[in-house]
């Protein structure tokens, strides 16, 4: 189990580092949160997968931890805040005096 836990930690660090290197502008929250999320999710899902599979399939446990770590790390991505992109608003811009005032009857 110790070797698998080290493998889970290594997978989490690789997933976090890959996310930061390849798509740095999508993670404005900082590298510590991105790496911490990748590491924590890889460790947690790897241990859950290990006990779910009764420890008989270490390669599958590592693969599950890699996929889960990538999915949970992608939750932090903010493409709307990426450099050079305008935020997509669903509402029209507010115009001065365009709102209606309710008059008492």
mmCIF file of C-alpha atoms in Angstrom:
data_model
loop_
_atom_site.group_PDB
_atom_site.id
_atom_site.type_symbol
_atom_site.label_atom_id
_atom_site.label_comp_id
_atom_site.label_asym_id
_atom_site.label_seq_id
_atom_site.Cartn_x
_atom_site.Cartn_y
_atom_site.Cartn_z
ATOM 1 C CA UNK A 1 0.000 0.000 0.000
ATOM 2 C CA UNK A 2 2.912 2.363 0.663
ATOM 3 C CA UNK A 3 4.215 2.009 -2.887
ATOM 4 C CA UNK A 4 0.747 2.620 -4.288
ATOM 5 C CA UNK A 5 0.293 5.698 -2.099
ATOM 6 C CA UNK A 6 3.563 7.101 -3.417
ATOM 7 C CA UNK A 7 2.369 6.319 -6.945
ATOM 8 C CA UNK A 8 -0.904 8.141 -6.252
ATOM 9 C CA UNK A 9 1.018 11.175 -4.966
ATOM 10 C CA UNK A 10 3.288 11.138 -8.015
ATOM 11 C CA UNK A 11 0.281 10.899 -10.335
ATOM 12 C CA UNK A 12 -1.348 13.853 -8.576
ATOM 13 C CA UNK A 13 1.757 15.996 -8.858
ATOM 14 C CA UNK A 14 2.149 15.099 -12.537
ATOM 15 C CA UNK A 15 -1.493 15.946 -13.268
ATOM 16 C CA UNK A 16 -1.238 19.269 -11.415
ATOM 17 C CA UNK A 17 2.047 20.231 -13.025
ATOM 18 C CA UNK A 18 0.755 19.311 -16.467
ATOM 19 C CA UNK A 19 -2.336 21.443 -15.945
ATOM 20 C CA UNK A 20 -0.226 24.408 -14.839
ATOM 21 C CA UNK A 21 2.347 24.121 -17.613
ATOM 22 C CA UNK A 22 -0.043 23.497 -20.476
ATOM 23 C CA UNK A 23 -2.904 25.834 -19.458
ATOM 24 C CA UNK A 24 -1.533 28.320 -16.943
ATOM 25 C CA UNK A 25 -3.907 31.148 -17.901
ATOM 26 C CA UNK A 26 -6.947 28.978 -17.101
ATOM 27 C CA UNK A 27 -5.966 28.616 -13.421
ATOM 28 C CA UNK A 28 -5.990 32.124 -11.931
ATOM 29 C CA UNK A 29 -6.328 30.787 -8.380
ATOM 30 C CA UNK A 30 -2.612 30.036 -8.182
ATOM 31 C CA UNK A 31 -0.316 27.055 -8.467
ATOM 32 C CA UNK A 32 -0.609 26.003 -4.816
ATOM 33 C CA UNK A 33 -4.359 25.424 -5.030
ATOM 34 C CA UNK A 34 -4.050 23.640 -8.372
ATOM 35 C CA UNK A 35 -1.277 21.336 -7.205
ATOM 36 C CA UNK A 36 -2.962 20.765 -3.852
ATOM 37 C CA UNK A 37 -6.256 19.839 -5.499
ATOM 38 C CA UNK A 38 -4.539 17.456 -7.913
ATOM 39 C CA UNK A 39 -2.495 15.842 -5.151
ATOM 40 C CA UNK A 40 -5.352 15.541 -2.676
ATOM 41 C CA UNK A 41 -7.821 14.184 -5.190
ATOM 42 C CA UNK A 42 -5.307 11.635 -6.513
ATOM 43 C CA UNK A 43 -4.530 10.405 -3.007
ATOM 44 C CA UNK A 44 -8.159 10.231 -1.927
ATOM 45 C CA UNK A 45 -9.523 8.562 -5.048
ATOM 46 C CA UNK A 46 -6.543 6.225 -5.244
ATOM 47 C CA UNK A 47 -7.093 4.968 -1.708
ATOM 48 C CA UNK A 48 -10.832 4.582 -2.331
ATOM 49 C CA UNK A 49 -10.130 2.686 -5.570
ATOM 50 C CA UNK A 50 -7.567 0.489 -3.800
ATOM 51 C CA UNK A 51 -10.037 -0.585 -1.131
ATOM 52 C CA UNK A 52 -12.918 -0.880 -3.602
ATOM 53 C CA UNK A 53 -10.905 -3.252 -5.799
ATOM 54 C CA UNK A 54 -9.600 -5.133 -2.719
ATOM 55 C CA UNK A 55 -6.017 -4.227 -3.602
ATOM 56 C CA UNK A 56 -5.941 -6.758 -6.430
ATOM 57 C CA UNK A 57 -5.538 -4.334 -9.322
ATOM 58 C CA UNK A 58 -2.909 -1.690 -8.533
ATOM 59 C CA UNK A 59 -2.659 -0.500 -12.143
ATOM 60 C CA UNK A 60 -6.407 0.102 -12.262
ATOM 61 C CA UNK A 61 -6.246 1.991 -8.955
ATOM 62 C CA UNK A 62 -3.517 4.251 -10.317
ATOM 63 C CA UNK A 63 -5.452 4.813 -13.553
ATOM 64 C CA UNK A 64 -8.610 5.679 -11.616
ATOM 65 C CA UNK A 65 -6.693 8.132 -9.439
ATOM 66 C CA UNK A 66 -5.201 9.794 -12.531
ATOM 67 C CA UNK A 67 -8.571 10.236 -14.229
ATOM 68 C CA UNK A 68 -10.287 11.470 -11.065
ATOM 69 C CA UNK A 69 -7.427 13.865 -10.321
ATOM 70 C CA UNK A 70 -7.626 15.334 -13.824
ATOM 71 C CA UNK A 71 -11.398 15.719 -13.586
ATOM 72 C CA UNK A 72 -11.352 17.364 -10.172
ATOM 73 C CA UNK A 73 -8.472 19.655 -11.121
ATOM 74 C CA UNK A 74 -10.365 20.777 -14.223
ATOM 75 C CA UNK A 75 -13.117 22.105 -11.952
ATOM 76 C CA UNK A 76 -10.723 24.913 -10.980
ATOM 77 C CA UNK A 77 -10.240 26.028 -14.605
ATOM 78 C CA UNK A 78 -11.742 29.423 -15.409
ATOM 79 C CA UNK A 79 -11.775 29.908 -19.188
ATOM 80 C CA UNK A 80 -13.865 33.055 -18.799
ATOM 81 C CA UNK A 81 -10.986 34.740 -16.950
ATOM 82 C CA UNK A 82 -8.266 33.634 -19.379
ATOM 83 C CA UNK A 83 -6.007 36.337 -20.771
ATOM 84 C CA UNK A 84 -7.376 38.024 -23.857
ATOM 85 C CA UNK A 85 -10.933 36.808 -23.475
ATOM 86 C CA UNK A 86 -13.942 38.907 -22.705
ATOM 87 C CA UNK A 87 -16.335 37.543 -20.106
ATOM 88 C CA UNK A 88 -19.516 36.201 -21.629
ATOM 89 C CA UNK A 89 -22.454 37.968 -20.048
ATOM 90 C CA UNK A 90 -25.954 36.687 -20.415
ATOM 91 C CA UNK A 91 -27.504 40.066 -19.744
ATOM 92 C CA UNK A 92 -27.468 43.116 -21.907
ATOM 93 C CA UNK A 93 -25.341 46.000 -20.651
ATOM 94 C CA UNK A 94 -27.170 48.363 -18.358
ATOM 95 C CA UNK A 95 -28.143 51.658 -19.915
ATOM 96 C CA UNK A 96 -28.593 54.706 -17.753
ATOM 97 C CA UNK A 97 -32.267 55.512 -17.308
ATOM 98 C CA UNK A 98 -33.427 52.316 -18.990
ATOM 99 C CA UNK A 99 -34.993 50.789 -15.910
ATOM 100 C CA UNK A 100 -38.611 51.318 -15.076
ATOM 101 C CA UNK A 101 -39.666 52.989 -11.913
ATOM 102 C CA UNK A 102 -42.869 51.918 -10.323
ATOM 103 C CA UNK A 103 -45.145 54.790 -9.456
ATOM 104 C CA UNK A 104 -47.489 54.471 -6.528
ATOM 105 C CA UNK A 105 -51.115 54.241 -7.576
#
